[in-house]
PDB file of C-alpha atoms in Angstrom:
ATOM      1  CA  GLN A   1      -7.341   3.562 -29.890  1.00  0.00           C
ATOM      2  CA  VAL A   2      -6.046   4.658 -26.525  1.00  0.00           C
ATOM      3  CA  GLN A   3      -7.697   3.649 -23.287  1.00  0.00           C
ATOM      4  CA  LEU A   4      -7.042   5.572 -20.093  1.00  0.00           C
ATOM      5  CA  VAL A   5      -7.757   4.046 -16.703  1.00  0.00           C
ATOM      6  CA  GLU A   6      -7.624   6.312 -13.681  1.00  0.00           C
ATOM      7  CA  SER A   7      -7.347   5.532 -10.008  1.00  0.00           C
ATOM      8  CA  GLY A   8      -6.560   7.230  -6.732  1.00  0.00           C
ATOM      9  CA  GLY A   9      -9.515   9.517  -6.180  1.00  0.00           C
ATOM     10  CA  GLY A  10     -11.474   9.620  -2.981  1.00  0.00           C
ATOM     11  CA  LEU A  11     -12.418  11.615   0.065  1.00  0.00           C
ATOM     12  CA  VAL A  12      -9.720  13.493   1.930  1.00  0.00           C
ATOM     13  CA  GLN A  13      -9.638  16.165   4.608  1.00  0.00           C
ATOM     14  CA  PRO A  14      -8.344  19.662   3.884  1.00  0.00           C
ATOM     15  CA  GLY A  15      -4.570  19.684   3.993  1.00  0.00           C
ATOM     16  CA  GLY A  16      -4.373  16.051   3.021  1.00  0.00           C
ATOM     17  CA  SER A  17      -2.808  14.402   0.010  1.00  0.00           C
ATOM     18  CA  LEU A  18      -3.816  12.111  -2.817  1.00  0.00           C
ATOM     19  CA  ARG A  19      -1.982  10.654  -5.757  1.00  0.00           C
ATOM     20  CA  LEU A  20      -3.903  10.047  -8.942  1.00  0.00           C
ATOM     21  CA  SER A  21      -2.681   7.532 -11.486  1.00  0.00           C
ATOM     22  CA  CYS A  22      -3.629   7.046 -15.104  1.00  0.00           C
ATOM     23  CA  VAL A  23      -2.501   4.010 -17.056  1.00  0.00           C
ATOM     24  CA  ALA A  24      -2.633   4.213 -20.832  1.00  0.00           C
ATOM     25  CA  SER A  25      -2.980   1.310 -23.212  1.00  0.00           C
ATOM     26  CA  GLY A  26      -3.670   0.775 -26.882  1.00  0.00           C
ATOM     27  CA  GLY A  27      -1.303   3.441 -28.144  1.00  0.00           C
ATOM     28  CA  ILE A  28       2.298   4.542 -28.173  1.00  0.00           C
ATOM     29  CA  PHE A  29       2.646   6.351 -24.872  1.00  0.00           C
ATOM     30  CA  GLY A  30       5.773   8.216 -25.884  1.00  0.00           C
ATOM     31  CA  VAL A  31       4.014  10.241 -28.598  1.00  0.00           C
ATOM     32  CA  TYR A  32       1.297  11.675 -26.362  1.00  0.00           C
ATOM     33  CA  THR A  33       1.176  14.737 -24.220  1.00  0.00           C
ATOM     34  CA  MET A  34      -0.493  13.643 -21.005  1.00  0.00           C
ATOM     35  CA  GLY A  35      -2.555  15.794 -18.735  1.00  0.00           C
ATOM     36  CA  TRP A  36      -4.986  16.193 -15.915  1.00  0.00           C
ATOM     37  CA  TYR A  37      -8.125  18.304 -16.078  1.00  0.00           C
ATOM     38  CA  ARG A  38     -10.885  18.801 -13.573  1.00  0.00           C
ATOM     39  CA  GLN A  39     -14.510  19.804 -13.588  1.00  0.00           C
ATOM     40  CA  ALA A  40     -16.479  20.980 -10.595  1.00  0.00           C
ATOM     41  CA  PRO A  41     -20.291  21.134 -10.573  1.00  0.00           C
ATOM     42  CA  GLY A  42     -21.529  24.129 -12.524  1.00  0.00           C
ATOM     43  CA  LYS A  43     -18.102  24.923 -13.921  1.00  0.00           C
ATOM     44  CA  GLN A  44     -16.242  24.272 -17.144  1.00  0.00           C
ATOM     45  CA  ARG A  45     -13.586  21.633 -17.379  1.00  0.00           C
ATOM     46  CA  GLU A  46     -10.271  23.293 -16.667  1.00  0.00           C
ATOM     47  CA  LEU A  47      -6.625  22.495 -17.024  1.00  0.00           C
ATOM     48  CA  VAL A  48      -4.780  21.245 -13.980  1.00  0.00           C
ATOM     49  CA  ALA A  49      -1.454  20.281 -15.535  1.00  0.00           C
ATOM     50  CA  THR A  50       0.056  18.759 -18.646  1.00  0.00           C
ATOM     51  CA  ILE A  51       3.368  17.131 -19.367  1.00  0.00           C
ATOM     52  CA  THR A  52       4.821  16.676 -22.834  1.00  0.00           C
ATOM     53  CA  VAL A  53       6.810  13.795 -24.225  1.00  0.00           C
ATOM     54  CA  ARG A  54       9.966  15.761 -23.443  1.00  0.00           C
ATOM     55  CA  GLY A  55       8.876  16.511 -19.890  1.00  0.00           C
ATOM     56  CA  ILE A  56       7.775  20.114 -20.321  1.00  0.00           C
ATOM     57  CA  ILE A  57       5.158  20.897 -17.685  1.00  0.00           C
ATOM     58  CA  ASN A  58       2.357  23.412 -17.769  1.00  0.00           C
ATOM     59  CA  SER A  59       0.124  23.838 -14.749  1.00  0.00           C
ATOM     60  CA  GLU A  60      -2.678  26.055 -13.555  1.00  0.00           C
ATOM     61  CA  ASP A  61      -1.591  28.823 -11.208  1.00  0.00           C
ATOM     62  CA  SER A  62      -3.810  27.757  -8.327  1.00  0.00           C
ATOM     63  CA  VAL A  63      -2.097  24.369  -8.026  1.00  0.00           C
ATOM     64  CA  LYS A  64       1.516  25.409  -8.499  1.00  0.00           C
ATOM     65  CA  GLY A  65       3.533  24.440  -5.471  1.00  0.00           C
ATOM     66  CA  ARG A  66       0.899  21.946  -4.367  1.00  0.00           C
ATOM     67  CA  PHE A  67       0.339  19.578  -7.291  1.00  0.00           C
ATOM     68  CA  THR A  68       3.004  17.799  -9.286  1.00  0.00           C
ATOM     69  CA  ILE A  69       2.476  15.997 -12.571  1.00  0.00           C
ATOM     70  CA  SER A  70       4.899  13.312 -13.664  1.00  0.00           C
ATOM     71  CA  ARG A  71       5.062  10.455 -16.114  1.00  0.00           C
ATOM     72  CA  ASP A  72       6.715   7.072 -16.229  1.00  0.00           C
ATOM     73  CA  ASN A  73       7.012   6.071 -19.853  1.00  0.00           C
ATOM     74  CA  ALA A  74       8.155   2.561 -18.977  1.00  0.00           C
ATOM     75  CA  LYS A  75       4.860   2.008 -17.149  1.00  0.00           C
ATOM     76  CA  ASN A  76       2.680   4.001 -19.562  1.00  0.00           C
ATOM     77  CA  THR A  77       1.489   5.972 -16.571  1.00  0.00           C
ATOM     78  CA  VAL A  78       0.966   9.600 -15.663  1.00  0.00           C
ATOM     79  CA  TYR A  79       0.590  10.722 -12.061  1.00  0.00           C
ATOM     80  CA  LEU A  80      -0.783  13.715 -10.256  1.00  0.00           C
ATOM     81  CA  GLN A  81       0.538  14.130  -6.740  1.00  0.00           C
ATOM     82  CA  MET A  82      -1.795  16.458  -4.862  1.00  0.00           C
ATOM     83  CA  ASN A  83      -0.692  17.946  -1.560  1.00  0.00           C
ATOM     84  CA  SER A  84      -2.214  20.564   0.716  1.00  0.00           C
ATOM     85  CA  LEU A  85      -5.628  19.891  -0.729  1.00  0.00           C
ATOM     86  CA  LYS A  86      -8.302  22.532  -0.343  1.00  0.00           C
ATOM     87  CA  PRO A  87     -12.095  22.246  -0.525  1.00  0.00           C
ATOM     88  CA  GLU A  88     -12.008  24.194  -3.787  1.00  0.00           C
ATOM     89  CA  ASP A  89      -9.994  21.361  -5.321  1.00  0.00           C
ATOM     90  CA  THR A  90     -13.107  19.193  -5.157  1.00  0.00           C
ATOM     91  CA  ALA A  91     -13.930  18.056  -8.682  1.00  0.00           C
ATOM     92  CA  VAL A  92     -13.982  15.154 -11.064  1.00  0.00           C
ATOM     93  CA  TYR A  93     -10.442  14.750 -12.338  1.00  0.00           C
ATOM     94  CA  TYR A  94      -9.914  13.517 -15.875  1.00  0.00           C
ATOM     95  CA  CYS A  95      -6.828  12.067 -17.453  1.00  0.00           C
ATOM     96  CA  SER A  96      -6.122  13.106 -21.027  1.00  0.00           C
ATOM     97  CA  ALA A  97      -3.846  12.014 -23.829  1.00  0.00           C
ATOM     98  CA  VAL A  98      -3.186  14.209 -26.855  1.00  0.00           C
ATOM     99  CA  ARG A  99      -1.030  12.994 -29.691  1.00  0.00           C
ATOM    100  CA  THR A 100       1.802  15.338 -30.518  1.00  0.00           C
ATOM    101  CA  ASP A 101       0.309  16.163 -33.922  1.00  0.00           C
ATOM    102  CA  ASN A 102      -2.822  17.323 -32.059  1.00  0.00           C
ATOM    103  CA  ARG A 103      -5.065  15.141 -34.225  1.00  0.00           C
ATOM    104  CA  TYR A 104      -6.203  12.693 -31.558  1.00  0.00           C
ATOM    105  CA  ASN A 105      -7.465  13.310 -28.060  1.00  0.00           C
ATOM    106  CA  TYR A 106      -8.572  10.751 -25.477  1.00  0.00           C
ATOM    107  CA  TRP A 107     -10.129  11.042 -22.056  1.00  0.00           C
ATOM    108  CA  GLY A 108     -10.344   8.809 -19.050  1.00  0.00           C
ATOM    109  CA  GLN A 109     -13.566   8.068 -17.235  1.00  0.00           C
ATOM    110  CA  GLY A 110     -12.890  10.573 -14.477  1.00  0.00           C
ATOM    111  CA  THR A 111     -12.223  10.048 -10.798  1.00  0.00           C
ATOM    112  CA  GLN A 112     -13.923  11.976  -8.026  1.00  0.00           C
ATOM    113  CA  VAL A 113     -11.796  13.943  -5.596  1.00  0.00           C
ATOM    114  CA  THR A 114     -13.648  15.349  -2.618  1.00  0.00           C
ATOM    115  CA  VAL A 115     -11.917  17.546  -0.054  1.00  0.00           C
ATOM    116  CA  SER A 116     -14.058  17.990   3.016  1.00  0.00           C
ATOM    117  CA  SER A 117     -13.862  17.889   6.785  1.00  0.00           C
TER     118      SER A 117
END
């Protein structure tokens, strides 16, 4: 099975930046669509961005122009560069891996991102 290990979360002031990383192991990285989701207290888990094996990116409208998802297949790693952070970005951010046949889905443990003065 696939294991996903996230890092990079923390406390940052509004307008600041963070880069989240997610390292995958136990699977073939190149056959998984990778993504980032987030869940704030009292809200459903929502899409932030995904990136396919071929590099096709889908992202939520509220983060376009501020967040960038990327992947490094040689390092089995997906990143989320977050700039111009806002308090409403505060959430637990989860890394995901979905096999291209859509039959397997894995989640990381989540990393807390808090944007506050």
